[in-house]
XYZ file of C-alpha atoms in Angstrom:
474
model
C 0.000 0.000 0.000
C 1.398 3.361 -0.968
C 1.410 6.001 1.774
C -1.037 8.076 -0.246
C -3.495 5.184 -0.151
C -3.517 5.024 3.644
C -6.888 6.323 4.859
C -5.206 7.586 8.055
C -1.720 8.794 7.026
C -0.625 9.521 10.613
C -0.905 5.793 11.330
C 0.829 4.710 8.117
C 4.236 3.857 9.578
C 2.709 1.889 12.456
C 0.351 0.029 10.117
C 3.170 -0.938 7.747
C 5.352 -2.153 10.626
C 2.520 -4.301 11.998
C 1.684 -5.675 8.542
C 5.317 -6.514 7.898
C 5.599 -8.525 11.124
C 2.380 -10.407 10.375
C 3.668 -11.351 6.921
C 6.786 -12.852 8.505
C 4.762 -15.185 10.753
C 4.091 -18.811 9.895
C 0.801 -18.697 11.813
C -1.048 -15.929 13.647
C -3.522 -16.141 16.521
C -6.080 -13.350 16.123
C -7.658 -12.459 19.489
C -10.524 -9.971 19.635
C -13.193 -8.491 21.872
C -16.794 -9.720 21.696
C -18.892 -6.591 21.114
C -19.909 -5.253 17.695
C -16.665 -3.320 17.334
C -14.651 -6.373 18.389
C -16.463 -8.710 16.004
C -16.053 -6.384 13.049
C -12.412 -5.794 14.029
C -11.843 -9.544 13.896
C -13.709 -9.904 10.605
C -11.755 -7.095 8.931
C -8.422 -8.430 10.193
C -9.252 -12.058 9.397
C -10.326 -11.162 5.853
C -7.136 -9.172 5.297
C -4.930 -11.962 6.696
C -6.660 -14.534 4.484
C -6.252 -12.372 1.384
C -2.563 -11.947 2.229
C -2.182 -15.724 2.516
C -1.383 -15.610 6.247
C -2.516 -18.736 8.118
C -4.434 -17.784 11.267
C -7.019 -18.759 13.864
C -9.526 -16.501 15.632
C -10.410 -16.503 19.332
C -12.637 -14.148 21.330
C -12.459 -12.948 24.917
C -15.109 -11.090 26.909
C -12.330 -9.325 28.763
C -8.599 -9.268 28.269
C -6.942 -9.799 31.646
C -3.993 -11.724 33.069
C -5.935 -14.996 32.979
C -7.124 -14.686 29.388
C -3.694 -13.502 28.202
C -2.164 -16.581 29.871
C -4.649 -18.762 27.950
C -3.641 -17.043 24.734
C 0.051 -17.582 25.507
C -0.598 -21.274 26.149
C -1.753 -21.633 22.528
C 1.926 -21.305 21.554
C 1.513 -19.128 18.465
C 4.602 -17.222 17.399
C 2.596 -14.043 16.765
C -0.648 -12.885 18.413
C -2.691 -10.106 16.789
C -4.927 -8.321 19.302
C -7.825 -6.316 17.857
C -10.139 -3.942 19.782
C -8.210 -4.635 22.955
C -4.606 -5.111 23.995
C -3.422 -1.520 24.426
C -4.825 -1.242 27.933
C -3.243 -4.565 28.889
C 0.201 -3.968 27.374
C 1.825 -4.141 30.816
C 0.679 -7.775 31.166
C 1.300 -8.577 27.483
C 4.827 -7.158 27.743
C 5.685 -9.669 30.461
C 4.760 -12.547 28.117
C 6.658 -10.907 25.279
C 9.761 -10.590 27.479
C 9.550 -14.302 28.290
C 9.348 -15.142 24.598
C 5.807 -16.537 24.819
C 4.691 -14.654 21.692
C 5.267 -11.507 19.661
C 2.281 -9.152 20.131
C 0.824 -7.052 17.324
C -1.863 -4.706 18.644
C -4.539 -2.866 16.610
C -6.656 -1.095 19.217
C -8.139 2.283 20.104
C -8.382 2.113 23.907
C -6.140 4.012 26.286
C -2.712 2.332 26.453
C -1.211 1.071 29.688
C 2.211 2.302 30.831
C 4.050 -0.061 28.499
C 4.623 -0.359 24.782
C 5.621 -2.846 22.147
C 7.236 -2.595 18.724
C 4.061 -3.367 16.754
C 1.370 -1.127 18.217
C -1.290 0.532 16.056
C -3.432 2.885 18.155
C -4.817 6.294 17.138
C -4.173 7.723 20.605
C -0.434 7.324 20.062
C -0.683 9.829 17.196
C -3.075 12.308 18.792
C -6.238 10.873 17.199
C -9.210 10.387 19.556
C -9.929 6.668 19.926
C -13.330 7.311 21.485
C -14.765 9.392 18.649
C -12.481 9.374 15.608
C -11.362 5.754 15.132
C -12.821 2.509 16.461
C -11.177 -0.859 16.938
C -12.586 -1.935 13.573
C -11.146 1.261 12.109
C -7.700 0.382 13.455
C -8.087 -3.102 11.956
C -9.096 -1.503 8.661
C -5.977 0.683 8.598
C -3.972 -2.509 9.176
C -5.955 -4.304 6.440
C -5.036 -1.604 3.917
C -1.373 -2.052 4.890
C -1.715 -5.813 4.311
C -2.849 -5.384 0.697
C -0.866 -7.145 -1.993
C 0.430 -4.847 -4.760
C -2.645 -5.592 -6.869
C -5.000 -6.027 -3.890
C -7.816 -3.768 -2.702
C -9.294 -4.111 0.780
C -11.486 -1.025 0.585
C -14.616 -3.200 0.589
C -13.785 -3.946 4.250
C -14.595 -0.297 5.042
C -18.256 -1.361 5.300
C -17.524 -3.557 8.339
C -15.253 -0.885 9.826
C -18.162 1.574 9.707
C -20.451 -0.996 11.385
C -17.850 -1.243 14.144
C -17.553 2.528 14.577
C -21.320 2.977 14.802
C -21.575 -0.004 17.141
C -18.981 1.753 19.307
C -21.244 4.845 19.431
C -18.785 7.051 17.538
C -21.376 8.633 15.243
C -22.991 11.879 16.303
C -25.871 13.522 14.471
C -23.404 14.780 11.902
C -22.167 11.264 11.277
C -18.687 9.832 11.604
C -15.799 12.277 11.539
C -12.044 12.423 11.913
C -10.249 9.282 10.778
C -13.611 7.494 10.561
C -14.683 9.892 7.797
C -11.733 8.785 5.669
C -12.857 5.165 6.053
C -16.392 6.137 5.034
C -14.944 7.797 1.924
C -13.095 4.573 1.091
C -16.342 2.605 1.425
C -18.224 5.037 -0.795
C -15.445 4.935 -3.409
C -15.483 1.122 -3.314
C -19.243 1.092 -3.927
C -20.104 -0.778 -0.714
C -21.420 2.151 1.333
C -23.914 4.977 0.900
C -23.811 8.052 3.131
C -26.853 10.324 3.206
C -28.865 12.705 5.375
C -31.909 10.874 6.659
C -34.358 10.436 9.504
C -32.137 9.459 12.414
C -34.298 6.793 14.034
C -33.335 3.190 14.665
C -35.110 0.606 12.493
C -35.343 2.369 9.142
C -34.884 -0.915 7.289
C -36.967 -3.349 9.314
C -39.553 -1.651 11.521
C -43.111 -0.925 10.319
C -43.680 2.837 10.406
C -45.803 2.882 13.605
C -43.131 0.933 15.503
C -40.367 3.111 14.046
C -42.016 6.163 15.631
C -43.364 4.539 18.796
C -39.997 3.089 19.793
C -37.935 6.192 18.927
C -36.394 6.910 22.330
C -33.752 9.565 21.622
C -36.300 12.289 20.849
C -39.518 11.875 22.822
C -42.490 13.450 21.059
C -45.645 13.558 23.216
C -48.515 11.613 21.667
C -46.197 9.574 19.425
C -43.269 8.204 21.434
C -44.210 5.172 23.539
C -47.770 5.598 22.258
C -48.865 3.020 19.680
C -52.291 4.564 19.053
C -50.775 8.045 18.833
C -48.146 6.935 16.317
C -50.802 5.262 14.163
C -53.029 8.324 14.342
C -50.163 10.603 13.343
C -49.371 8.448 10.304
C -52.985 8.213 9.166
C -53.266 12.007 9.149
C -50.379 12.310 6.674
C -50.734 12.756 2.934
C -48.719 9.552 2.512
C -49.832 6.061 1.584
C -48.540 4.447 4.796
C -50.036 1.022 4.048
C -49.788 -1.264 1.022
C -51.975 -4.338 0.598
C -53.111 -3.977 4.198
C -49.563 -4.009 5.591
C -47.725 -1.113 7.178
C -44.862 0.107 5.046
C -41.360 0.658 6.410
C -39.176 3.745 6.050
C -37.110 1.963 3.399
C -40.287 1.423 1.346
C -41.054 5.149 1.073
C -40.111 7.355 -1.857
C -37.977 10.436 -1.127
C -40.962 12.780 -1.413
C -42.937 10.648 1.061
C -40.006 10.692 3.473
C -39.784 14.482 3.302
C -43.512 14.747 4.033
C -43.217 12.498 7.074
C -40.136 14.267 8.471
C -41.722 17.718 8.038
C -44.876 16.602 9.852
C -42.820 15.009 12.617
C -40.829 18.212 13.141
C -44.019 20.312 13.183
C -45.534 18.004 15.805
C -42.351 18.172 17.891
C -42.315 21.982 17.757
C -46.002 22.167 18.669
C -45.399 19.783 21.575
C -42.640 21.942 23.015
C -39.739 19.624 22.309
C -36.498 21.668 22.685
C -34.963 22.823 19.416
C -31.660 21.044 20.065
C -33.518 17.749 20.479
C -35.607 18.327 17.336
C -32.416 18.837 15.330
C -31.334 15.280 16.184
C -34.347 13.831 14.334
C -32.315 14.172 11.147
C -28.765 12.873 10.874
C -26.338 10.912 8.744
C -27.201 7.346 7.790
C -24.969 4.635 6.367
C -26.355 1.941 4.094
C -24.475 -1.217 3.103
C -25.173 -1.465 -0.597
C -24.213 -5.134 -0.998
C -26.825 -6.239 1.564
C -30.475 -7.002 0.837
C -32.819 -4.042 1.247
C -35.200 -4.309 4.194
C -32.887 -6.511 6.281
C -30.942 -5.776 9.483
C -27.712 -6.009 7.519
C -28.560 -3.167 5.142
C -28.458 -0.480 7.870
C -25.231 0.003 9.824
C -26.987 0.616 13.172
C -29.178 -2.453 12.847
C -26.229 -4.585 11.734
C -24.236 -3.541 14.822
C -27.165 -4.411 17.108
C -27.451 -7.844 15.495
C -23.751 -8.442 16.159
C -24.045 -7.345 19.780
C -26.817 -9.899 20.222
C -24.525 -12.754 19.189
C -21.465 -12.091 21.294
C -23.361 -11.096 24.437
C -24.700 -14.653 24.552
C -21.388 -16.439 24.018
C -21.923 -16.849 20.259
C -19.199 -14.626 18.865
C -18.612 -17.375 16.296
C -22.068 -16.657 14.858
C -21.413 -12.921 14.639
C -18.070 -13.484 12.948
C -19.660 -15.867 10.430
C -22.277 -13.234 9.552
C -19.541 -10.613 9.093
C -17.659 -13.005 6.842
C -20.711 -13.522 4.606
C -22.795 -16.410 5.969
C -26.379 -15.475 5.088
C -27.907 -18.889 5.905
C -27.528 -20.761 9.202
C -25.433 -18.082 10.949
C -27.789 -15.257 10.009
C -30.842 -17.264 11.127
C -29.193 -17.974 14.489
C -28.149 -14.324 14.842
C -31.754 -13.235 14.305
C -32.946 -15.673 16.975
C -30.353 -14.316 19.381
C -31.418 -10.754 18.530
C -35.034 -11.484 19.474
C -33.854 -12.889 22.794
C -31.476 -9.939 23.291
C -34.234 -7.386 22.760
C -36.478 -9.130 25.255
C -33.696 -9.198 27.856
C -32.841 -5.528 27.303
C -36.478 -4.521 27.651
C -36.837 -6.489 30.867
C -33.547 -5.100 32.198
C -34.528 -1.496 31.485
C -37.924 -2.041 33.097
C -36.178 -3.403 36.194
C -34.024 -0.266 36.448
C -37.065 1.981 36.011
C -38.951 0.067 38.715
C -36.097 -0.244 41.213
C -34.544 3.143 40.518
C -30.952 4.228 41.045
C -28.985 5.243 44.132
C -27.394 8.687 44.100
C -23.963 9.510 45.426
C -22.585 13.043 45.362
C -21.073 12.794 41.883
C -22.524 9.625 40.359
C -25.553 7.324 40.409
C -25.653 3.543 40.376
C -27.700 0.374 40.432
C -26.773 -3.193 41.312
C -28.664 -5.736 39.209
C -27.100 -8.753 40.909
C -28.037 -11.749 38.783
C -31.212 -10.148 37.366
C -29.391 -8.659 34.343
C -26.703 -10.570 32.442
C -23.256 -9.133 33.028
C -22.702 -9.116 29.257
C -25.607 -6.701 28.678
C -25.686 -4.621 31.877
C -23.609 -1.928 30.151
C -26.145 -1.654 27.334
C -28.968 -1.422 29.880
C -27.028 1.317 31.685
C -26.712 3.213 28.410
C -30.438 2.836 27.711
C -31.249 3.945 31.255
C -29.011 7.003 30.802
C -31.291 8.089 27.954
C -34.481 7.581 29.969
C -36.217 9.648 32.668
C -35.115 7.021 35.235
C -31.615 8.498 35.317
C -30.219 11.987 36.001
C -28.193 12.989 32.929
C -26.089 15.404 35.005
C -24.218 12.472 36.577
C -22.572 9.347 35.114
C -24.369 6.072 35.821
C -22.575 2.980 37.097
C -24.117 -0.488 36.863
C -23.145 -3.698 38.646
C -24.001 -7.288 37.772
C -22.708 -10.605 39.073
C -20.016 -12.046 36.816
C -19.487 -15.165 38.914
C -19.377 -16.163 42.577
C -16.271 -14.085 43.184
C -16.518 -11.075 40.854
C -18.763 -8.172 39.897
C -18.914 -6.712 36.401
C -18.996 -2.902 36.464
C -20.219 -0.818 33.527
C -20.313 2.976 33.369
C -21.905 5.452 30.985
C -21.637 9.225 30.738
C -22.728 11.882 28.257
C -20.881 14.011 25.751
C -21.631 17.058 27.891
C -20.021 15.466 30.969
C -16.958 14.464 28.931
C -16.595 18.053 27.769
C -16.686 19.068 31.444
C -13.760 16.752 32.197
C -15.282 13.300 32.776
C -13.049 10.366 31.816
C -14.695 7.097 32.804
C -11.761 5.098 31.464
C -9.538 6.592 34.162
C -12.281 6.268 36.794
C -12.865 2.579 36.063
C -9.173 1.763 35.904
C -8.112 3.601 39.067
C -11.147 2.764 41.216
C -11.076 -0.920 40.269
C -7.343 -1.275 40.832
C -7.726 0.323 44.262
C -9.879 -2.657 45.302
C -7.931 -5.406 43.548
C -9.724 -5.376 40.185
C -9.012 -3.882 36.788
C -10.799 -1.864 34.140
C -10.666 0.741 31.393
C -12.393 1.773 28.173
C -13.360 5.188 26.851
C -14.055 8.558 28.429
C -17.828 8.262 27.830
C -18.210 4.501 28.432
C -15.966 2.131 30.364
C -16.038 -1.039 32.423
C -14.257 -3.017 35.109
C -14.237 -6.254 37.058
C -13.888 -6.141 40.842
C -14.061 -8.598 43.755
C -17.690 -9.205 44.669
C -17.385 -7.830 48.209
C -15.634 -4.584 47.175
C -18.606 -2.777 45.640
C -18.963 -0.089 48.301
C -15.244 0.643 48.458
C -15.186 0.862 44.664
C -18.105 3.320 44.693
C -16.377 5.524 47.252
C -13.249 5.654 45.100
C -15.178 6.197 41.856
C -17.330 8.963 43.335
C -14.236 10.816 44.533
C -12.523 10.430 41.136
C -15.561 11.740 39.230
C -15.791 14.654 41.645
C -12.147 15.540 41.031
C -12.580 15.373 37.247
C -15.703 17.522 37.134
C -14.383 20.144 39.543
C -11.016 20.646 37.849
């Protein structure tokens, strides 16, 4: 790959060094995280390795810690490629590297630990924001471009990289920016991605119009949001044929003129209902469509694709998510859809539990402990959903606990963009508070997680509350 072809030139040297070491390996173990960004990171990297003729295997870990790194080392691969994690655990990885257990190659976007390695591709090392400008899948994509043969072209993998970025919540109303925008441009140029201004509601491809409006949670419009009869009444009053052959149409079924009519009416209703102008503006945003996928399916829309992937890995079926990313549209896709139905039910029940039980307020944060009532693999998603609901005070970060096993608690934290701008960094909070009680953690400034001993919850909360207070008062 010529330097000019690198979508993120600042990472070019690092990407080429990593690619060169991978090419030298007889076999590579590719280890990745299990969320949507981790799955797409693995799929992008695996596709690029295969195209480069590099023999490899793929493994997934819910969390990269000393125990899981030891398991990886025991596999006795000469080279281990870590995607969507690894930077934050470089202190542990470096110990294995020093012992000659394996050579690490890391393509990640999380905050690095106080250690480094020769083959480390991370936007933060070059002043690029890993929480908003480049995801784990984006880092894998930069590596994939560096792995191209002279006549190769991996730009089609930009589609999966964009799924990963959106799954990692890096898209604001204006869409993906920074290094992510360069990846979008690659996808558009390769003919696999369409970028357009559109109604910014989840479910544009698959949800019947009444459900699209009823379930829209980001902008609550009185008489429509969470109101099935109200949503139906609103649609029937429009000068749009909202049904065909007795069936409700979906957003994807509408012509552009019909879409404009619906959006205009929705904005008028929001204004008349007193919805704040800054919230109304978020009704319209940037959408990304995967042009090689079938219209009207979860895979056609980047947001819906990322949700489908989350539903596989959160239930120990990362293999299913990876297979879907790699093109299986039969058995793997059917199983992913079954898992998604189950996932949605669990999320709904988890959010209802939080709304019913409420949260406990400390001076600088709020929290809930779900125990075993919410799966530890989805408690972070529930916390994020709760943060967008009236059940939670948006002026404070929310911390959620769930039992991981008999000895450990999973901790997930979510903030807001406004709090981050005021100084909040949940990655630092999770890392420092968890380590103070014998655990470990990290992540991003707006969303992070940790694992702590099960009897250290209160001590952890005391430490976390003090850390948040220091950040927001400085």
